[in-house]
Amino acid sequence: MFEHIPPFAGDPILSLNEDFQKDPRPNKINLSIGIYFDDAGRIPVMDSVKQAEQMVVAKGGPKPYLPIEGAANLRAAVQQLLFGADHEAVRSGRIATIQSVGSSGGLKIGADFIATWFKGSQVWVSDPTWDNHRSMFEGAGLTVNTYPYYDPATGGLKFAQMLATLRGLPSRSIVLLHACCHNPTGVDPTRAQWDELIPVLRERQLIPYLDLAYQGFGDGIEADAYAARALATAGVSFFIANSFSKSMSVYGERCGALSVVCPSAREAALVLGQMKFTVRRNYSSPPIHGGQIVATVLTDPALRQSWEVELGAMRERILAMRKKLHAVLSAKVPGRNFDYFLTQRGMFSYTGMTIAQVDTLRETHGVYMVRSGRICVAGLNSSNVEATAVAMAAVLAG
Ligand code: KET
C-alpha cells in the first residue's frame, strides 16, 4: 500500500539538530538551529515568561475551544506590539489578526489564503531565504521564484538588483521580506533602503509578506518593527507573520500570529472571515496555554518591562559573541576580513564557508552549522567561542 512513497530526505535544519543530539562527543558545539541558548548553553526560561505562566496556571478555569481566530487579548496585544497602540491602522481597525500555531502556522494560513484569493499571483523570496518559506508556499500550490538579495562578494545586500527585479514584477505578486534579522544571512536593508523599497512595492501594487520571527534580536523591539510600521503608514496592504518562539523562548508552545493590513476596516473583516475559514479547515482553532502566557507578558506592565530587559540582554550577549568570534578569527586568519560578523544582525551569520568546509568542521571538530555556511551565533558562549574560532581557522587554513 505504501511502497510508492519515497523516503523523506529530512529537513536541512531540523535533521542536523537531531544529528547533533546523537553525536556522543562531549565537546560538540551546536550552531545549527535558530534557537537562543544562554551563556551556559541552555534554552533559557525567561523570568517574565515563568511568572506569566504561573499567573495563567493560578487563574485555572476550564479549557474551552478558543474562537477560530484565537484569543482576543492576544490578538489585540500583537497589533500593538507590531504597530504601536496609537498607529492609525490599529485604531481604525483595518488590520485582521489571527493567533497562529507558531509563526509557521501563520505563514501557511496566509499562503493558503493567497492561493485561494490571488489565483494568478506568484511568490518571490530572497536568494537565499529560510528553506521552509519555499516549502510552505509550494505546499499551498503557489509558484515560488527568487529576487537577488545576498552578495557573496561583499557580504552585503544586492540592493540595486533587488529593486530592479521588484520593479519588473507583475502587480499583485507576493514579495516575501524578512522584517529584520534576515535568515540565513543576517543582512538587512537599512532604514534608508526600506524607505526606497516601500514606494516601489506600493507603486507596482506588489503584496509584501513580512516574516518577523526575531523581533528584538536586531536593534530592539521597536526598531525591528520599522518595516512593518513604515509599510502600514505608507498605505500598503500586506501580510505579516510574527513569532514568539525566539523572543519569549517558548518554541514548543507554538505561539505566533498572522496579520493582514488592509485598506479599510470593512476589507479587514472580509479577510478575517476567510482566514477563519482557512483555519477551520486546517486545525479548527489554536491552543490556549502558550497564547495566554504571551498575552500576559505583553499586557501586564511589570512583566512587559522585565521581558524587554531580558530580551535586551539576549541581544547584547549575541553581540558580544559576534565581537569575540570576530576578534579570534581576525587574529588567527590575518589575510581575511571577518567584519561581516559585526555588521550582520540577529541570530544568524553567513560565514562564507563551503559545503566541504562545513562538513569537515562537523566531522573533525564537532562544530555543527547548516550546510549553507549559516551559523546561529546564539549557540556560541564563553566556553565554546574560542574553540569554535580555532576550529574555523584551522578549516579555513585548509
Ligand atoms: N520564520 C523564520 C525566518 C524562521 O527562521 C523561523 C524558524 C520561523 C519563521 C518559524 O518559527 P516558529 O514561529 O517557531 O514557527 N527558524 C529556525 C527553526 C526552524 O527552522 O524551524 C531556524 O531557521 O533554525
GROMACS .gro file of C-alpha atoms and ligand atoms in nm:
model
  422
    1MET     CA    1   0.000   0.000   0.000
    2PHE     CA    2   0.276   0.245   0.086
    3GLU     CA    3   0.564   0.112  -0.129
    4HIS     CA    4   0.534   0.402  -0.371
    5ILE     CA    5   0.611   0.660  -0.102
    6PRO     CA    6   0.968   0.796  -0.126
    7PRO     CA    7   1.167   0.833   0.196
    8PHE     CA    8   1.172   1.185   0.345
    9ALA     CA    9   1.510   1.342   0.276
   10GLY     CA   10   1.492   1.523   0.610
   11ASP     CA   11   1.488   1.894   0.679
   12PRO     CA   12   1.824   2.069   0.638
   13ILE     CA   13   1.794   2.239   0.978
   14LEU     CA   14   1.588   2.006   1.197
   15SER     CA   15   1.769   1.688   1.086
   16LEU     CA   16   2.105   1.846   1.156
   17ASN     CA   17   1.988   1.938   1.505
   18GLU     CA   18   1.882   1.574   1.558
   19ASP     CA   19   2.223   1.452   1.438
   20PHE     CA   20   2.383   1.686   1.689
   21GLN     CA   21   2.180   1.538   1.975
   22LYS     CA   22   2.300   1.188   1.876
   23ASP     CA   23   2.669   1.287   1.849
   24PRO     CA   24   2.847   1.130   2.152
   25ARG     CA   25   3.145   1.371   2.151
   26PRO     CA   26   3.144   1.574   2.475
   27ASN     CA   27   3.290   1.892   2.320
   28LYS     CA   28   3.046   1.916   2.029
   29ILE     CA   29   2.912   2.264   1.950
   30ASN     CA   30   2.564   2.330   1.813
   31LEU     CA   31   2.541   2.632   1.582
   32SER     CA   32   2.277   2.472   1.362
   33ILE     CA   33   1.922   2.554   1.467
   34GLY     CA   34   1.784   2.905   1.518
   35ILE     CA   35   1.735   2.879   1.892
   36TYR     CA   36   1.870   3.122   2.150
   37PHE     CA   37   2.091   2.948   2.407
   38ASP     CA   38   2.222   3.129   2.714
   39ASP     CA   39   2.587   3.150   2.817
   40ALA     CA   40   2.557   2.809   2.986
   41GLY     CA   41   2.432   2.660   2.657
   42ARG     CA   42   2.076   2.616   2.784
   43ILE     CA   43   1.746   2.731   2.635
   44PRO     CA   44   1.651   3.000   2.887
   45VAL     CA   45   1.326   3.010   3.079
   46MET     CA   46   1.274   3.384   3.089
   47ASP     CA   47   1.169   3.514   3.428
   48SER     CA   48   0.887   3.727   3.285
   49VAL     CA   49   0.755   3.424   3.097
   50LYS     CA   50   0.780   3.197   3.401
   51GLN     CA   51   0.585   3.448   3.612
   52ALA     CA   52   0.323   3.491   3.341
   53GLU     CA   53   0.280   3.114   3.322
   54GLN     CA   54   0.231   3.097   3.699
   55MET     CA   55  -0.038   3.365   3.672
   56VAL     CA   56  -0.211   3.174   3.392
   57VAL     CA   57  -0.199   2.849   3.591
   58ALA     CA   58  -0.319   3.022   3.910
   59LYS     CA   59  -0.625   3.153   3.725
   60GLY     CA   60  -0.716   2.794   3.641
   61GLY     CA   61  -1.061   2.754   3.495
   62PRO     CA   62  -1.196   2.542   3.214
   63LYS     CA   63  -1.029   2.492   2.879
   64PRO     CA   64  -1.291   2.558   2.613
   65TYR     CA   65  -1.207   2.582   2.244
   66LEU     CA   66  -1.073   2.925   2.162
   67PRO     CA   67  -1.250   3.112   1.883
   68ILE     CA   68  -1.116   3.012   1.539
   69GLU     CA   69  -0.917   3.334   1.519
   70GLY     CA   70  -0.762   3.288   1.865
   71ALA     CA   71  -0.779   3.480   2.193
   72ALA     CA   72  -0.896   3.842   2.166
   73ASN     CA   73  -0.647   3.971   2.427
   74LEU     CA   74  -0.352   3.817   2.242
   75ARG     CA   75  -0.468   3.941   1.901
   76ALA     CA   76  -0.501   4.297   2.031
   77ALA     CA   77  -0.163   4.278   2.206
   78VAL     CA   78   0.003   4.154   1.885
   79GLN     CA   79  -0.127   4.451   1.687
   80GLN     CA   80   0.004   4.691   1.949
   81LEU     CA   81   0.341   4.517   1.963
   82LEU     CA   82   0.383   4.525   1.586
   83PHE     CA   83   0.248   4.868   1.504
   84GLY     CA   84   0.226   5.059   1.832
   85ALA     CA   85  -0.106   5.119   2.009
   86ASP     CA   86  -0.151   5.463   1.856
   87HIS     CA   87  -0.093   5.367   1.494
   88GLU     CA   88  -0.376   5.479   1.271
   89ALA     CA   89  -0.402   5.129   1.117
   90VAL     CA   90  -0.461   4.978   1.463
   91ARG     CA   91  -0.707   5.247   1.575
   92SER     CA   92  -0.911   5.232   1.257
   93GLY     CA   93  -0.948   4.854   1.279
   94ARG     CA   94  -0.805   4.785   0.935
   95ILE     CA   95  -0.576   4.503   1.048
   96ALA     CA   96  -0.704   4.143   1.052
   97THR     CA   97  -0.508   3.933   1.304
   98ILE     CA   98  -0.533   3.567   1.393
   99GLN     CA   99  -0.339   3.380   1.661
  100SER     CA  100  -0.145   3.104   1.486
  101VAL     CA  101   0.035   2.779   1.564
  102GLY     CA  102   0.384   2.928   1.571
  103SER     CA  103   0.458   3.182   1.302
  104SER     CA  104   0.496   2.881   1.071
  105GLY     CA  105   0.124   2.815   1.114
  106GLY     CA  106   0.052   3.179   1.032
  107LEU     CA  107   0.277   3.175   0.725
  108LYS     CA  108   0.097   2.869   0.592
  109ILE     CA  109  -0.255   3.003   0.661
  110GLY     CA  110  -0.153   3.318   0.471
  111ALA     CA  111  -0.014   3.108   0.187
  112ASP     CA  112  -0.337   2.906   0.163
  113PHE     CA  113  -0.538   3.230   0.169
  114ILE     CA  114  -0.329   3.374  -0.115
  115ALA     CA  115  -0.360   3.054  -0.320
  116THR     CA  116  -0.740   3.085  -0.295
  117TRP     CA  117  -0.791   3.460  -0.335
  118PHE     CA  118  -0.497   3.569  -0.553
  119LYS     CA  119  -0.506   3.292  -0.807
  120GLY     CA  120  -0.270   3.437  -1.066
  121SER     CA  121  -0.011   3.555  -0.815
  122GLN     CA  122   0.334   3.405  -0.780
  123VAL     CA  123   0.564   3.433  -0.481
  124TRP     CA  124   0.911   3.593  -0.475
  125VAL     CA  125   1.152   3.513  -0.195
  126SER     CA  126   1.503   3.643  -0.128
  127ASP     CA  127   1.800   3.448  -0.261
  128PRO     CA  128   1.873   3.285  -0.019
  129THR     CA  129   1.593   3.252   0.235
  130TRP     CA  130   1.479   3.020   0.515
  131ASP     CA  131   1.429   2.688   0.330
  132ASN     CA  132   1.083   2.639   0.473
  133HIS     CA  133   0.949   2.952   0.300
  134ARG     CA  134   0.969   2.780  -0.035
  135SER     CA  135   0.825   2.457   0.108
  136MET     CA  136   0.529   2.629   0.265
  137PHE     CA  137   0.431   2.837  -0.036
  138GLU     CA  138   0.482   2.548  -0.278
  139GLY     CA  139   0.286   2.332  -0.035
  140ALA     CA  140  -0.001   2.577  -0.080
  141GLY     CA  141   0.024   2.526  -0.457
  142LEU     CA  142   0.197   2.855  -0.536
  143THR     CA  143   0.491   2.907  -0.772
  144VAL     CA  144   0.797   3.036  -0.588
  145ASN     CA  145   1.070   3.249  -0.754
  146THR     CA  146   1.366   3.437  -0.610
  147TYR     CA  147   1.481   3.801  -0.618
  148PRO     CA  148   1.851   3.892  -0.580
  149TYR     CA  149   1.945   3.960  -0.219
  150TYR     CA  150   2.275   3.845  -0.071
  151ASP     CA  151   2.600   3.942  -0.239
  152PRO     CA  152   2.873   3.687  -0.155
  153ALA     CA  153   3.137   3.922  -0.298
  154THR     CA  154   3.069   4.196  -0.041
  155GLY     CA  155   2.884   4.007   0.232
  156GLY     CA  156   2.615   4.274   0.187
  157LEU     CA  157   2.293   4.335   0.001
  158LYS     CA  158   2.242   4.337  -0.379
  159PHE     CA  159   2.007   4.625  -0.326
  160ALA     CA  160   2.006   4.772  -0.678
  161GLN     CA  161   1.941   4.431  -0.836
  162MET     CA  162   1.674   4.356  -0.579
  163LEU     CA  163   1.494   4.683  -0.657
  164ALA     CA  164   1.525   4.630  -1.031
  165THR     CA  165   1.370   4.283  -1.004
  166LEU     CA  166   1.084   4.406  -0.788
  167ARG     CA  167   1.017   4.690  -1.033
  168GLY     CA  168   0.967   4.433  -1.308
  169LEU     CA  169   0.717   4.210  -1.128
  170PRO     CA  170   0.350   4.186  -1.228
  171SER     CA  171   0.113   4.367  -0.990
  172ARG     CA  172  -0.018   4.154  -0.703
  173SER     CA  173   0.298   3.945  -0.693
  174ILE     CA  174   0.371   3.829  -0.338
  175VAL     CA  175   0.709   3.952  -0.210
  176LEU     CA  176   0.836   3.768   0.097
  177LEU     CA  177   1.054   4.000   0.307
  178HIS     CA  178   1.234   3.935   0.635
  179ALA     CA  179   1.127   4.224   0.857
  180CYS     CA  180   1.457   4.207   1.048
  181CYS     CA  181   1.746   3.968   1.123
  182HIS     CA  182   1.743   3.800   0.781
  183ASN     CA  183   1.764   3.422   0.796
  184PRO     CA  184   2.012   3.283   0.690
  185THR     CA  185   2.241   3.578   0.609
  186GLY     CA  186   2.196   3.832   0.890
  187VAL     CA  187   2.196   4.103   0.620
  188ASP     CA  188   1.908   4.353   0.648
  189PRO     CA  189   1.812   4.657   0.442
  190THR     CA  190   1.893   4.983   0.619
  191ARG     CA  191   1.609   5.221   0.706
  192ALA     CA  192   1.703   5.433   0.405
  193GLN     CA  193   1.678   5.123   0.185
  194TRP     CA  194   1.337   5.033   0.328
  195ASP     CA  195   1.231   5.390   0.251
  196GLU     CA  196   1.336   5.335  -0.109
  197LEU     CA  197   1.180   4.991  -0.129
  198ILE     CA  198   0.837   5.080   0.005
  199PRO     CA  199   0.733   5.321  -0.275
  200VAL     CA  200   0.830   5.055  -0.530
  201LEU     CA  201   0.613   4.797  -0.354
  202ARG     CA  202   0.326   5.047  -0.342
  203GLU     CA  203   0.353   5.182  -0.696
  204ARG     CA  204   0.393   4.836  -0.851
  205GLN     CA  205   0.096   4.717  -0.639
  206LEU     CA  206   0.300   4.429  -0.504
  207ILE     CA  207   0.184   4.244  -0.193
  208PRO     CA  208   0.459   4.229   0.071
  209TYR     CA  209   0.454   3.929   0.303
  210LEU     CA  210   0.670   4.007   0.607
  211ASP     CA  211   0.820   3.737   0.826
  212LEU     CA  212   0.906   3.876   1.170
  213ALA     CA  213   1.049   3.583   1.365
  214TYR     CA  214   1.327   3.768   1.550
  215GLN     CA  215   1.173   4.088   1.682
  216GLY     CA  216   1.404   4.232   1.949
  217PHE     CA  217   1.715   4.047   1.832
  218GLY     CA  218   1.825   4.309   1.579
  219ASP     CA  219   1.823   4.661   1.717
  220GLY     CA  220   1.534   4.641   1.965
  221ILE     CA  221   1.164   4.562   1.981
  222GLU     CA  222   1.051   4.895   1.835
  223ALA     CA  223   1.338   4.936   1.589
  224ASP     CA  224   1.284   4.587   1.447
  225ALA     CA  225   0.923   4.677   1.366
  226TYR     CA  226   1.035   4.964   1.142
  227ALA     CA  227   0.949   4.799   0.810
  228ALA     CA  228   0.606   4.686   0.929
  229ARG     CA  229   0.516   5.031   1.060
  230ALA     CA  230   0.652   5.215   0.758
  231LEU     CA  231   0.453   4.991   0.520
  232ALA     CA  232   0.134   5.044   0.720
  233THR     CA  233   0.193   5.420   0.728
  234ALA     CA  234   0.254   5.424   0.352
  235GLY     CA  235  -0.088   5.269   0.294
  236VAL     CA  236   0.044   4.942   0.152
  237SER     CA  237  -0.170   4.631   0.203
  238PHE     CA  238   0.042   4.344   0.332
  239PHE     CA  239   0.073   4.024   0.532
  240ILE     CA  240   0.290   3.985   0.840
  241ALA     CA  241   0.357   3.663   1.030
  242ASN     CA  242   0.524   3.713   1.367
  243SER     CA  243   0.667   3.466   1.616
  244PHE     CA  244   0.714   3.450   1.993
  245SER     CA  245   0.922   3.130   1.977
  246LYS     CA  246   1.253   3.314   2.000
  247SER     CA  247   1.163   3.646   2.161
  248MET     CA  248   0.996   3.473   2.459
  249SER     CA  249   1.186   3.143   2.436
  250VAL     CA  250   0.860   2.947   2.406
  251TYR     CA  251   0.944   2.736   2.098
  252GLY     CA  252   0.730   2.433   2.185
  253GLU     CA  253   0.427   2.637   2.287
  254ARG     CA  254   0.383   2.722   1.917
  255CYS     CA  255   0.288   3.087   1.953
  256GLY     CA  256   0.263   3.333   1.670
  257ALA     CA  257   0.019   3.540   1.471
  258LEU     CA  258  -0.073   3.637   1.118
  259SER     CA  259  -0.188   3.992   1.050
  260VAL     CA  260  -0.313   4.137   0.724
  261VAL     CA  261  -0.306   4.515   0.698
  262CYS     CA  262  -0.597   4.621   0.475
  263PRO     CA  263  -0.711   4.949   0.317
  264SER     CA  264  -1.024   4.964   0.537
  265ALA     CA  265  -1.194   4.804   0.836
  266ARG     CA  266  -1.456   4.664   0.600
  267GLU     CA  267  -1.194   4.477   0.396
  268ALA     CA  268  -1.020   4.362   0.715
  269ALA     CA  269  -1.346   4.198   0.824
  270LEU     CA  270  -1.371   4.016   0.490
  271VAL     CA  271  -1.010   3.899   0.515
  272LEU     CA  272  -1.054   3.786   0.876
  273GLY     CA  273  -1.361   3.585   0.776
  274GLN     CA  274  -1.179   3.392   0.505
  275MET     CA  275  -0.873   3.342   0.726
  276LYS     CA  276  -1.107   3.185   0.981
  277PHE     CA  277  -1.246   2.954   0.714
  278THR     CA  278  -0.887   2.855   0.623
  279VAL     CA  279  -0.804   2.782   0.988
  280ARG     CA  280  -1.126   2.586   1.043
  281ARG     CA  281  -1.040   2.356   0.754
  282ASN     CA  282  -0.685   2.304   0.884
  283TYR     CA  283  -0.680   2.274   1.263
  284SER     CA  284  -1.005   2.441   1.369
  285SER     CA  285  -0.865   2.670   1.640
  286PRO     CA  286  -0.532   2.743   1.812
  287PRO     CA  287  -0.419   2.616   2.155
  288ILE     CA  288  -0.490   2.823   2.470
  289HIS     CA  289  -0.195   2.788   2.704
  290GLY     CA  290   0.104   2.945   2.527
  291GLY     CA  291  -0.105   3.227   2.384
  292GLN     CA  292  -0.224   3.327   2.730
  293ILE     CA  293   0.134   3.328   2.860
  294VAL     CA  294   0.237   3.558   2.574
  295ALA     CA  295  -0.067   3.784   2.619
  296THR     CA  296   0.008   3.815   2.992
  297VAL     CA  297   0.372   3.913   2.929
  298LEU     CA  298   0.266   4.171   2.671
  299THR     CA  299  -0.015   4.331   2.872
  300ASP     CA  300   0.099   4.318   3.237
  301PRO     CA  301   0.309   4.637   3.273
  302ALA     CA  302   0.566   4.492   3.516
  303LEU     CA  303   0.612   4.170   3.319
  304ARG     CA  304   0.629   4.361   2.995
  305GLN     CA  305   0.909   4.573   3.130
  306SER     CA  306   1.112   4.281   3.261
  307TRP     CA  307   1.061   4.093   2.933
  308GLU     CA  308   1.207   4.387   2.742
  309VAL     CA  309   1.508   4.394   2.975
  310GLU     CA  310   1.562   4.017   2.942
  311LEU     CA  311   1.531   4.027   2.564
  312GLY     CA  312   1.774   4.320   2.557
  313ALA     CA  313   2.029   4.111   2.749
  314MET     CA  314   1.991   3.828   2.497
  315ARG     CA  315   2.056   4.069   2.211
  316GLU     CA  316   2.362   4.206   2.391
  317ARG     CA  317   2.500   3.858   2.454
  318ILE     CA  318   2.475   3.774   2.083
  319LEU     CA  319   2.660   4.098   2.001
  320ALA     CA  320   2.934   4.009   2.249
  321MET     CA  321   2.973   3.667   2.082
  322ARG     CA  322   2.994   3.832   1.740
  323LYS     CA  323   3.276   4.054   1.866
  324LYS     CA  324   3.463   3.766   2.026
  325LEU     CA  325   3.437   3.543   1.718
  326HIS     CA  326   3.547   3.831   1.500
  327ALA     CA  327   3.847   3.907   1.724
  328VAL     CA  328   3.977   3.549   1.747
  329LEU     CA  329   3.927   3.474   1.378
  330SER     CA  330   4.086   3.802   1.269
  331ALA     CA  331   4.391   3.721   1.482
  332LYS     CA  332   4.420   3.363   1.359
  333VAL     CA  333   4.350   3.421   0.988
  334PRO     CA  334   4.522   3.754   0.920
  335GLY     CA  335   4.462   3.777   0.544
  336ARG     CA  336   4.085   3.751   0.567
  337ASN     CA  337   3.821   4.013   0.650
  338PHE     CA  338   3.564   3.894   0.906
  339ASP     CA  339   3.388   4.230   0.953
  340TYR     CA  340   3.062   4.075   0.835
  341PHE     CA  341   3.028   3.912   1.176
  342LEU     CA  342   2.994   4.262   1.318
  343THR     CA  343   2.764   4.414   1.057
  344GLN     CA  344   2.516   4.124   1.025
  345ARG     CA  345   2.215   4.146   1.259
  346GLY     CA  346   2.031   3.896   1.474
  347MET     CA  347   2.091   3.531   1.546
  348PHE     CA  348   2.248   3.430   1.217
  349SER     CA  349   2.568   3.486   1.029
  350TYR     CA  350   2.661   3.362   0.689
  351THR     CA  351   3.023   3.251   0.731
  352GLY     CA  352   3.102   3.207   0.364
  353MET     CA  353   3.229   2.855   0.438
  354THR     CA  354   3.184   2.599   0.161
  355ILE     CA  355   2.985   2.276   0.200
  356ALA     CA  356   3.313   2.080   0.218
  357GLN     CA  357   3.442   2.309   0.493
  358VAL     CA  358   3.114   2.281   0.685
  359ASP     CA  359   3.134   1.901   0.663
  360THR     CA  360   3.495   1.898   0.786
  361LEU     CA  361   3.406   2.125   1.076
  362ARG     CA  362   3.133   1.885   1.182
  363GLU     CA  363   3.319   1.560   1.123
  364THR     CA  364   3.662   1.661   1.252
  365HIS     CA  365   3.583   1.929   1.510
  366GLY     CA  366   3.225   1.855   1.619
  367VAL     CA  367   3.109   2.206   1.520
  368TYR     CA  368   2.762   2.189   1.364
  369MET     CA  369   2.644   2.456   1.121
  370VAL     CA  370   2.388   2.448   0.838
  371ARG     CA  371   2.548   2.337   0.510
  372SER     CA  372   2.483   2.679   0.354
  373GLY     CA  373   2.751   2.806   0.596
  374ARG     CA  374   2.495   2.964   0.828
  375ILE     CA  375   2.577   2.972   1.198
  376CYS     CA  376   2.344   3.051   1.483
  377VAL     CA  377   2.557   3.299   1.678
  378ALA     CA  378   2.333   3.240   1.981
  379GLY     CA  379   2.482   2.888   2.006
  380LEU     CA  380   2.817   3.045   2.099
  381ASN     CA  381   2.905   3.108   2.464
  382SER     CA  382   3.208   3.198   2.672
  383SER     CA  383   3.306   2.829   2.698
  384ASN     CA  384   3.291   2.741   2.328
  385VAL     CA  385   3.352   3.057   2.124
  386GLU     CA  386   3.730   3.028   2.137
  387ALA     CA  387   3.721   2.660   2.034
  388THR     CA  388   3.479   2.742   1.753
  389ALA     CA  389   3.703   3.017   1.618
  390VAL     CA  390   4.011   2.794   1.640
  391ALA     CA  391   3.833   2.512   1.454
  392MET     CA  392   3.704   2.752   1.187
  393ALA     CA  393   4.050   2.899   1.142
  394ALA     CA  394   4.201   2.551   1.106
  395VAL     CA  395   3.945   2.453   0.843
  396LEU     CA  396   3.984   2.783   0.656
  397ALA     CA  397   4.361   2.733   0.650
  398GLY     CA  398   4.277   2.405   0.474
  399KET     N1  399   1.044   3.239   1.007
  399KET     C1  400   1.179   3.238   1.009
  399KET     C2  401   1.253   3.337   0.928
  399KET     C3  402   1.244   3.144   1.090
  399KET     O1  403   1.377   3.149   1.092
  399KET     C4  404   1.171   3.051   1.166
  399KET     C5  405   1.242   2.948   1.244
  399KET     C6  406   1.032   3.057   1.161
  399KET     C7  407   0.972   3.152   1.079
  399KET     C8  408   0.943   2.964   1.237
  399KET     O2  409   0.925   3.000   1.369
  399KET     P1  410   0.801   2.945   1.455
  399KET     O3  411   0.728   3.068   1.498
  399KET     O4  412   0.859   2.872   1.571
  399KET     O5  413   0.715   2.858   1.370
  399KET     N2  414   1.363   2.920   1.219
  399KET     C9  415   1.453   2.828   1.291
  399KET    C10  416   1.394   2.697   1.329
  399KET    C11  417   1.329   2.622   1.216
  399KET     O6  418   1.390   2.603   1.111
  399KET     O7  419   1.212   2.581   1.236
  399KET    C12  420   1.580   2.811   1.206
  399KET     O8  421   1.591   2.868   1.097
  399KET     O9  422   1.672   2.739   1.252
   0.00000   0.00000   0.00000
